[in-house]
Amino acid sequence: IFFLLQFHDAINNKLELDAHFQKPQIEGSHYVICDNSPGVSNNTIELDKNLEEAELAIYYFFNNKFDEARSIVLSHANTSMYHSMGQAVFSFLEAILTFERAHILQAGDELQSCLDICQKYRRKNTISESIGKKIKKTAYYTLSDMEAHAELCMAEALLLKALLIFAEDESLTTLIKCGVKIRHCYNIYKECTITLSNREWQSQISKVHFESGVRMGMGTFNLMISLLPASVIKLLQFIGFSGDRDAGLEDLNRGYKTPGLRQVLCAVTLLGYHLIVCYILGHQEGDLVLCDDILQTQLQRYPHGAWFLFFKGRLEFMRGNLGSAEYWYKMSWRSQNVWPQFHHMSFWELLWVNCLKVDWREASLYASYLVESSKWSPTIYSYQKAAIMLMLPNLTHDENQIIDTLMTTAPTYKQRIAGKSLPMEKFVCKKTERYFCQGKWLCLPAVELMYVWNTFKVLSKQHSVADGIYQIIERKLNELKNTKTQRSYDADNIALCLLLRGAFYRQMKKNSLAMKDLKACIALKNAVKDDKYIIPFANLEAGLIYADENQVDLAINTLEEIK
């Protein structure tokens, strides 16, 4: 992959040489200026006008006025890079939300058209400049405003194109192609960072919009790369990537405070990180104070925006205010019907809100919506619905039939990305096998999923909610311990209950009770037959307790052992 990336850079240099011999092109009434000619001032006026229209389109989009936003970007989508980018983003979102091949192909065409338009506006180097670029630094101050923005839009379009290609085809060859595009995109962003502070801007408006784009791009790259495993980061550093979480968050915060075109995108990225990534992928808390500040501002500007209504629900969820969270999620769901795929995010959250409230009937309703309408992971959705239904008391014959069907079909939808199965889907497939091996029964399947998805964090915020979950775990553990009939997976099921109760106690800050359950769980290590994940997770909970108690060395040793 490393040598392919180097080869790609060589090809790019050749393309820059070839581009020198191309004549300036005219499209409709838009003159493409490729050098510092007297027409630059007109070009700058045109750029400012395009940025103004793009800003209006974003305002309409985040207020759910999708038709108005689309009509603006369509007006000059064949000539203006910002209008073309807007149209491409519309198509990209539709493709990602639906996962339908026709939409993916259309989005690919729109993004390629955007890249072609950006290429026309980019600086065309002379032969000597292209050769000299390898010897000395680029003279960024010689770029016009239009040429600088062309670089920025090029980076954004390349990134979206790479993600789209990966969504369409998950082979190793495609992975390499995506890596090449993302590396090229990353390098452009780095050059844009230098451009931002090394040139005199012809228009202060275009500088502000350019800065917000650079902050968003570099901030997002730094943040997302920093979240990858250490071994992957080392490889990425070898081929030119770097990831600094603090620098990424700083850039995104500065981008959010800059009143530019991508200010709202910086806000969405920060909300996504602090309200979703921190809670699902880690054990730290997100910055809820910052999120509250962002949402107060954005909901004043976009009072009916599905995205910000959703994030408001997520903020209340993370605070443990389940009733308020439910209200805002439903507001987001009902705020628009143009893209029903947006509803699925609210359905997912409402599912877990009702699980925490121990309202299994209502939770199964949202699980059904996801099974019927979402294409993101039918395997996970099918199992989740079955798991929640298994928590219902006094199941009817028809309900048992539905559960059997869901457990049978869930593994048939299993996906592979870059030749690898998704860990959560593999987990689900093992659980469906176990369901039939245990005589069509599972131990607390929905509570187990709540733990796996890190939803237990909410329990510490709302003790009245926590009590309902505790009672369920306690009853099942006593039932398993008091049963006289020995079954094949008794150790697995008891270990699971001990893990869940231990994790519950940790969230309640009852560390001594938690350690007692976790040690009892770990003691079943040799008896556990199938659920091998339980023991390392019990050790993880113990390690986190040591960390909370400031026993740093013991915590580190425990976590290293788990690895």
XYZ file of C-alpha atoms in Angstrom:
563
model
C 0.000 0.000 0.000
C 2.879 2.361 0.856
C 4.500 1.969 -2.589
C 1.125 2.349 -4.328
C 0.671 5.663 -2.509
C 4.101 6.831 -3.698
C 3.232 5.761 -7.260
C -0.017 7.729 -6.999
C 1.962 10.883 -6.079
C 4.149 10.407 -9.153
C 1.084 10.108 -11.382
C -0.323 13.305 -9.865
C 2.859 15.172 -10.728
C 2.582 14.022 -14.342
C -1.046 15.169 -14.464
C 0.034 18.604 -13.246
C 2.549 18.798 -16.102
C -0.084 17.744 -18.640
C -2.542 20.273 -17.255
C -0.140 23.105 -18.131
C -0.933 22.671 -21.814
C -4.715 22.883 -21.336
C -6.458 26.089 -22.383
C -8.739 28.024 -19.988
C -12.291 26.763 -20.316
C -15.592 28.618 -20.419
C -18.804 27.086 -19.126
C -21.928 29.132 -19.723
C -21.389 32.568 -18.217
C -18.704 31.360 -15.747
C -15.148 32.133 -16.840
C -12.554 29.822 -15.279
C -9.498 31.859 -14.397
C -6.310 29.802 -14.074
C -3.772 32.578 -13.463
C -3.412 35.964 -11.813
C -5.037 37.938 -14.619
C -7.120 41.128 -14.374
C -10.251 38.910 -14.292
C -9.472 37.759 -10.764
C -11.497 40.545 -9.185
C -14.590 39.437 -11.090
C -13.815 35.879 -10.104
C -13.697 36.937 -6.448
C -17.099 38.617 -6.716
C -18.461 35.441 -8.293
C -16.943 33.343 -5.477
C -18.484 35.545 -2.778
C -21.889 35.250 -4.465
C -21.572 31.458 -4.682
C -20.570 31.255 -1.016
C -23.557 33.372 -0.043
C -25.927 31.066 -1.936
C -24.246 27.980 -0.455
C -24.719 29.417 3.033
C -28.430 29.946 2.314
C -28.733 26.357 1.036
C -27.170 25.064 4.272
C -29.606 27.168 6.295
C -32.537 25.652 4.397
C -31.115 22.121 4.671
C -30.685 22.164 8.454
C -34.184 23.624 8.836
C -35.611 20.644 6.896
C -36.413 22.801 3.833
C -34.784 20.281 1.535
C -36.565 21.303 -1.679
C -35.541 24.950 -1.268
C -31.945 23.920 -0.544
C -31.820 21.612 -3.554
C -33.257 24.261 -5.890
C -30.444 26.663 -4.903
C -27.618 24.195 -5.537
C -29.146 22.931 -8.782
C -29.187 26.427 -10.276
C -25.434 26.445 -11.035
C -24.433 22.836 -10.256
C -22.732 22.481 -13.667
C -20.507 25.544 -13.337
C -19.959 26.523 -9.698
C -17.879 24.284 -7.439
C -19.901 25.186 -4.331
C -23.234 24.556 -6.030
C -21.850 21.312 -7.442
C -20.568 20.318 -3.993
C -24.001 20.995 -2.499
C -25.697 18.796 -5.074
C -23.093 16.058 -4.531
C -23.601 16.163 -0.751
C -27.350 15.754 -1.221
C -26.777 12.665 -3.360
C -24.093 11.332 -0.989
C -26.393 11.549 2.049
C -29.177 9.836 0.160
C -26.812 7.021 -0.861
C -25.467 6.478 2.657
C -28.907 6.602 4.252
C -30.563 4.204 1.794
C -27.619 1.960 0.758
C -29.410 1.482 -2.590
C -27.128 0.875 -5.556
C -28.929 3.360 -7.827
C -28.397 6.150 -5.285
C -24.752 5.148 -4.758
C -24.074 5.304 -8.515
C -25.822 8.665 -8.832
C -23.832 10.077 -5.911
C -20.622 8.826 -7.535
C -21.484 10.664 -10.758
C -22.324 13.869 -8.857
C -19.060 13.747 -6.897
C -17.037 13.114 -10.047
C -18.734 16.104 -11.682
C -17.818 18.188 -8.633
C -14.183 17.012 -8.832
C -14.060 17.926 -12.536
C -15.337 21.446 -11.811
C -12.850 21.871 -8.937
C -10.056 20.745 -11.256
C -10.923 23.526 -13.729
C -10.615 26.174 -11.032
C -7.355 24.859 -9.528
C -4.017 26.549 -10.239
C -2.385 25.153 -13.384
C 1.378 25.091 -12.836
C 3.967 25.664 -15.531
C 6.531 22.934 -16.205
C 9.182 24.765 -14.187
C 6.732 25.317 -11.302
C 5.808 21.638 -11.244
C 9.458 20.601 -11.153
C 10.307 23.304 -8.630
C 7.468 22.167 -6.386
C 9.594 19.116 -5.559
C 12.560 21.297 -4.641
C 11.041 24.269 -2.845
C 7.795 25.076 -1.075
C 4.744 26.185 -3.007
C 4.222 29.952 -3.169
C 0.810 29.846 -1.508
C 0.505 33.631 -1.542
C 0.239 33.559 -5.354
C -3.049 31.597 -5.309
C -6.215 33.542 -5.999
C -9.162 33.187 -3.605
C -10.957 31.039 -6.178
C -7.954 28.728 -6.562
C -7.604 28.348 -2.784
C -11.277 27.396 -2.445
C -10.903 24.973 -5.348
C -8.257 23.091 -3.322
C -10.546 22.962 -0.288
C -13.570 21.723 -2.243
C -11.316 19.183 -3.990
C -10.296 17.732 -0.615
C -13.894 17.478 0.574
C -15.126 15.855 -2.637
C -12.228 13.358 -2.628
C -13.060 12.295 0.920
C -16.742 11.759 0.121
C -15.832 9.877 -3.057
C -13.524 7.553 -1.111
C -16.221 6.816 1.481
C -18.759 6.188 -1.262
C -16.483 3.793 -3.150
C -15.905 1.879 0.065
C -19.669 1.653 0.682
C -20.210 0.313 -2.832
C -17.406 -2.275 -2.947
C -15.648 -3.671 0.112
C -12.793 -5.587 -1.547
C -9.115 -5.171 -0.636
C -8.447 -3.452 -3.978
C -11.133 -0.907 -3.188
C -9.668 -0.393 0.283
C -6.328 0.521 -1.322
C -8.041 2.886 -3.778
C -9.832 4.568 -0.880
C -6.561 4.859 1.030
C -4.949 6.601 -1.949
C -7.835 9.080 -2.237
C -7.950 9.786 1.493
C -4.191 10.345 1.615
C -4.437 12.771 -1.303
C -7.303 14.516 0.486
C -5.301 14.728 3.715
C -2.308 16.243 1.908
C -4.537 18.889 0.297
C -5.943 19.799 3.709
C -2.407 20.218 5.065
C -1.567 22.517 2.169
C -4.786 24.468 2.763
C -3.671 25.007 6.372
C -0.479 26.635 5.075
C -2.445 28.630 2.494
C -4.740 30.033 5.199
C -1.928 31.889 6.972
C 0.466 32.588 4.079
C -1.421 34.797 1.655
C -3.203 38.115 1.350
C -6.907 37.457 0.808
C -8.746 39.377 -1.882
C -12.003 39.028 0.075
C -12.395 38.759 3.832
C -15.647 36.831 3.272
C -13.892 34.090 1.327
C -11.133 33.917 3.975
C -13.665 33.305 6.777
C -15.396 30.556 4.794
C -12.032 29.028 3.824
C -10.870 28.975 7.451
C -14.027 27.187 8.635
C -13.427 24.521 5.959
C -9.779 24.024 6.938
C -10.658 23.801 10.640
C -13.380 21.253 9.948
C -11.201 19.124 7.644
C -8.037 19.011 9.751
C -10.011 18.778 12.988
C -12.049 15.822 11.793
C -8.998 14.022 10.371
C -7.006 14.455 13.588
C -9.914 13.414 15.766
C -10.932 10.310 13.818
C -7.372 9.028 13.301
C -6.680 9.449 17.032
C -9.605 7.116 17.813
C -8.071 4.196 15.888
C -6.113 1.406 17.629
C -2.451 2.185 18.353
C -1.187 -0.436 15.868
C -3.228 1.134 13.052
C -2.061 4.645 13.988
C 1.584 3.523 13.719
C 0.949 2.227 10.199
C -0.858 5.433 9.197
C 2.006 7.539 10.561
C 4.396 5.512 8.401
C 2.517 6.540 5.243
C 2.092 10.175 6.228
C -1.018 10.432 8.412
C -1.072 11.757 11.954
C -3.763 12.006 14.592
C -3.835 14.340 17.582
C -7.128 14.313 19.492
C -6.527 17.562 21.363
C -5.461 19.358 18.182
C -8.507 17.961 16.370
C -10.927 19.142 19.049
C -9.213 22.541 19.146
C -9.587 22.944 15.370
C -13.249 21.922 15.491
C -13.930 24.341 18.345
C -12.266 27.159 16.423
C -14.204 26.173 13.308
C -17.431 26.237 15.305
C -16.629 29.736 16.575
C -15.766 30.953 13.069
C -18.913 32.213 11.271
C -18.076 30.383 8.055
C -19.824 28.015 5.700
C -18.724 24.868 7.588
C -19.433 26.248 11.064
C -22.572 24.119 11.335
C -20.632 21.017 10.217
C -18.055 21.623 12.955
C -20.980 21.828 15.408
C -22.429 18.517 14.160
C -19.000 16.814 14.389
C -18.438 18.035 17.960
C -21.921 16.892 19.001
C -21.385 13.506 17.370
C -18.071 13.032 19.159
C -19.133 14.175 22.641
C -22.612 12.610 22.635
C -22.120 9.389 20.665
C -18.483 8.402 20.117
C -17.390 9.033 23.724
C -20.232 6.935 25.132
C -20.290 4.041 22.675
C -16.574 3.572 21.945
C -15.071 4.541 25.275
C -15.494 4.927 29.023
C -14.951 8.673 29.357
C -17.702 11.272 29.556
C -18.384 13.686 26.714
C -18.336 17.449 27.292
C -22.057 17.886 27.996
C -21.649 21.565 28.937
C -20.178 22.328 25.493
C -22.933 20.305 23.822
C -25.613 22.215 25.734
C -24.054 25.507 24.615
C -23.895 24.382 20.974
C -27.473 23.117 20.971
C -28.890 26.277 22.513
C -27.278 28.298 19.721
C -28.098 25.933 16.869
C -31.716 25.320 17.883
C -32.299 29.071 17.829
C -31.057 29.137 14.250
C -32.530 25.775 13.170
C -35.567 25.269 15.464
C -37.062 22.524 13.289
C -33.818 20.843 12.217
C -33.989 17.053 12.524
C -30.255 16.791 13.322
C -30.217 19.227 16.229
C -33.502 17.971 17.650
C -31.942 14.491 17.597
C -28.784 15.679 19.369
C -30.906 17.477 21.964
C -32.581 14.134 22.671
C -29.186 12.460 22.926
C -27.975 15.118 25.378
C -30.980 14.522 27.632
C -30.467 10.750 27.305
C -26.856 11.038 28.467
C -28.048 13.139 31.402
C -30.457 10.352 32.362
C -33.588 12.396 31.599
C -35.422 9.629 29.743
C -38.783 11.386 29.473
C -37.206 14.506 28.020
C -35.013 12.426 25.686
C -38.068 10.608 24.381
C -39.796 13.942 23.708
C -36.901 15.358 21.661
C -36.312 12.141 19.704
C -39.961 12.121 18.680
C -39.692 15.800 17.739
C -36.759 14.932 15.462
C -38.604 11.963 13.975
C -41.740 13.981 13.225
C -39.978 17.130 12.030
C -39.670 15.940 8.415
C -40.792 13.190 6.053
C -38.699 13.917 2.973
C -35.921 11.564 4.127
C -37.502 8.841 6.299
C -34.010 7.356 6.781
C -33.377 10.141 9.333
C -36.139 8.550 11.414
C -34.058 5.423 11.955
C -31.594 7.241 14.228
C -34.466 8.293 16.476
C -35.971 4.788 16.393
C -32.634 3.326 17.521
C -32.416 5.731 20.453
C -36.090 5.335 21.421
C -35.552 1.581 21.493
C -32.883 1.907 24.206
C -34.744 4.617 26.122
C -37.672 2.222 26.499
C -35.394 -0.692 27.392
C -34.013 1.365 30.280
C -37.581 2.151 31.311
C -38.245 -1.636 31.176
C -41.046 -0.980 28.692
C -40.278 -3.999 26.510
C -43.492 -3.721 24.491
C -42.722 -0.153 23.380
C -39.061 -1.030 22.743
C -40.074 -3.952 20.521
C -42.223 -1.552 18.479
C -39.187 0.577 17.564
C -37.146 -2.575 16.974
C -39.811 -3.630 14.459
C -39.553 -0.290 12.640
C -35.796 -0.818 12.197
C -36.205 -4.399 10.953
C -38.806 -3.345 8.427
C -37.275 -0.162 7.063
C -33.531 0.159 7.735
C -30.845 -1.524 5.630
C -27.794 -0.689 7.706
C -27.539 -4.068 9.498
C -30.544 -6.405 9.209
C -28.578 -9.008 11.202
C -28.293 -6.765 14.267
C -31.815 -5.375 13.923
C -33.401 -8.824 13.627
C -31.609 -10.164 16.685
C -32.349 -7.027 18.722
C -36.061 -7.362 18.067
C -35.990 -11.037 19.052
C -33.919 -10.270 22.189
C -36.379 -7.612 23.347
C -39.387 -9.838 22.652
C -37.794 -12.566 24.794
C -38.032 -10.159 27.752
C -41.817 -9.958 27.415
C -43.829 -12.014 29.931
C -46.349 -14.640 28.772
C -45.422 -14.804 25.110
C -48.145 -16.036 22.773
C -47.665 -18.818 20.223
C -47.512 -16.263 17.397
C -44.895 -14.188 19.229
C -42.748 -17.300 19.750
C -43.027 -18.013 16.039
C -41.854 -14.486 15.208
C -38.846 -14.873 17.531
C -37.918 -18.214 15.926
C -38.095 -16.668 12.461
C -35.955 -13.684 13.477
C -33.323 -15.938 15.081
C -33.230 -18.130 11.975
C -32.958 -15.325 9.426
C -30.636 -12.915 11.304
C -27.384 -14.746 10.345
C -28.377 -14.836 6.654
C -27.940 -11.047 6.398
C -24.387 -11.071 7.751
C -22.072 -8.627 5.919
C -18.363 -8.486 5.187
C -16.379 -5.242 4.892
C -12.909 -5.414 3.342
C -13.161 -9.190 3.663
C -13.886 -9.025 7.401
C -17.092 -9.730 9.311
C -18.408 -7.071 11.655
C -17.644 -8.025 15.294
C -21.159 -7.165 16.477
C -22.715 -9.273 13.726
C -20.476 -12.222 14.671
C -21.615 -11.800 18.273
C -25.242 -11.816 17.130
C -24.773 -14.964 15.025
C -23.306 -16.830 18.007
C -26.252 -15.757 20.128
C -28.770 -17.024 17.577
C -27.021 -20.429 17.626
C -27.135 -20.402 21.398
C -30.870 -19.643 21.365
C -31.607 -22.929 19.625
C -28.959 -24.891 21.584
C -30.644 -23.867 24.855
C -34.088 -24.975 23.773
C -35.161 -21.586 22.373
C -34.119 -19.540 25.396
C -31.499 -16.897 26.235
C -30.419 -15.321 29.511
C -31.361 -11.622 29.731
C -30.597 -10.998 26.033
C -31.822 -7.381 25.918
C -29.977 -6.411 29.138
C -26.826 -8.001 27.701
C -27.204 -5.856 24.568
C -27.656 -2.765 26.710
C -24.348 -3.562 28.385
C -22.558 -4.324 25.106
C -23.719 -0.995 23.603
C -22.486 0.875 26.729
C -25.998 2.003 27.694
C -25.290 1.137 31.342
C -23.599 4.551 31.632
C -27.032 6.163 31.817
C -27.918 4.155 34.943
C -25.611 6.229 37.137
C -27.504 9.387 36.139
C -30.972 8.126 37.068
C -31.230 5.801 40.087
C -34.993 5.327 39.784
C -34.444 3.880 36.307
C -31.500 1.800 37.513
C -33.636 -0.003 40.084
C -35.820 -1.618 37.401
C -32.781 -3.069 35.611
C -31.264 -4.232 38.900
C -34.414 -6.136 39.884
C -34.410 -8.007 36.557
C -30.768 -9.076 36.924
C -31.223 -10.037 40.576
C -34.276 -12.222 39.874
C -32.595 -14.055 37.002
C -29.396 -14.693 38.986
C -31.344 -16.133 41.943
C -33.391 -18.273 39.576
C -30.246 -19.730 37.972
C -28.530 -20.382 41.294
C -31.579 -22.076 42.819
C -32.442 -24.323 39.898
C -31.859 -28.023 40.574
C -31.645 -29.052 36.923
C -28.134 -28.894 35.522
C -27.909 -27.463 31.996
C -25.033 -27.192 29.530
C -24.622 -23.443 29.677
C -25.343 -22.767 33.350
C -21.832 -21.404 33.987
C -22.090 -19.049 30.988
C -25.461 -17.712 32.115
C -24.454 -17.275 35.764
C -21.219 -15.546 34.679
C -23.253 -13.200 32.477
C -25.576 -12.266 35.351
C -22.601 -11.667 37.667
C -20.944 -9.463 35.038
C -24.138 -7.448 34.512
C -24.712 -6.986 38.236
C -21.058 -6.123 38.821
C -21.171 -3.549 36.012
C -24.404 -2.179 37.492
C -22.803 -1.814 40.941
C -19.807 -0.015 39.387
C -22.101 2.535 37.788
C -23.790 3.012 41.184
C -20.320 3.583 42.772
C -20.784 0.500 44.999
C -17.267 -0.717 44.322
C -16.994 -3.387 47.023
C -20.197 -5.117 45.852
C -19.075 -4.773 42.256
C -15.672 -6.370 42.932
C -17.330 -9.265 44.766
C -19.511 -10.091 41.737
C -16.714 -9.543 39.224
C -14.310 -11.835 41.088
C -17.034 -14.493 41.290
C -17.526 -14.113 37.549
C -13.794 -14.386 36.813
C -13.625 -17.526 39.003
C -15.932 -19.240 36.452
C -13.303 -18.810 33.730
C -12.681 -22.531 33.151
C -16.367 -23.454 33.388
C -17.589 -20.962 30.744
C -18.066 -22.866 27.485
C -19.208 -20.378 24.861
C -19.391 -16.766 26.075
C -15.642 -16.249 26.209
C -16.014 -12.456 26.077
C -17.505 -12.351 29.595
C -14.254 -12.975 31.493
C -12.168 -10.206 29.847
C -15.107 -7.816 30.234
C -15.305 -8.671 33.943
C -11.581 -7.912 34.214
C -12.174 -4.661 32.342
C -14.817 -3.599 34.867
C -12.401 -4.478 37.687
C -9.644 -2.443 36.029
C -11.940 0.562 35.743
C -12.809 0.264 39.441
C -9.081 0.300 40.285
C -8.739 3.415 38.119
C -11.665 5.104 39.895
C -10.009 4.333 43.226
C -6.718 5.822 41.966
C -4.910 2.454 42.078
C -3.234 3.368 38.813
C -0.573 0.627 38.621
C -3.092 -2.101 39.413
C -5.520 -0.679 36.854
C -2.843 -0.580 34.126
C -1.643 -4.120 34.879
C -5.226 -5.418 34.757
C -5.948 -3.719 31.439
C -2.658 -4.926 29.931
C -3.513 -8.477 30.977
C -6.863 -8.238 29.208
C -5.144 -7.197 25.976
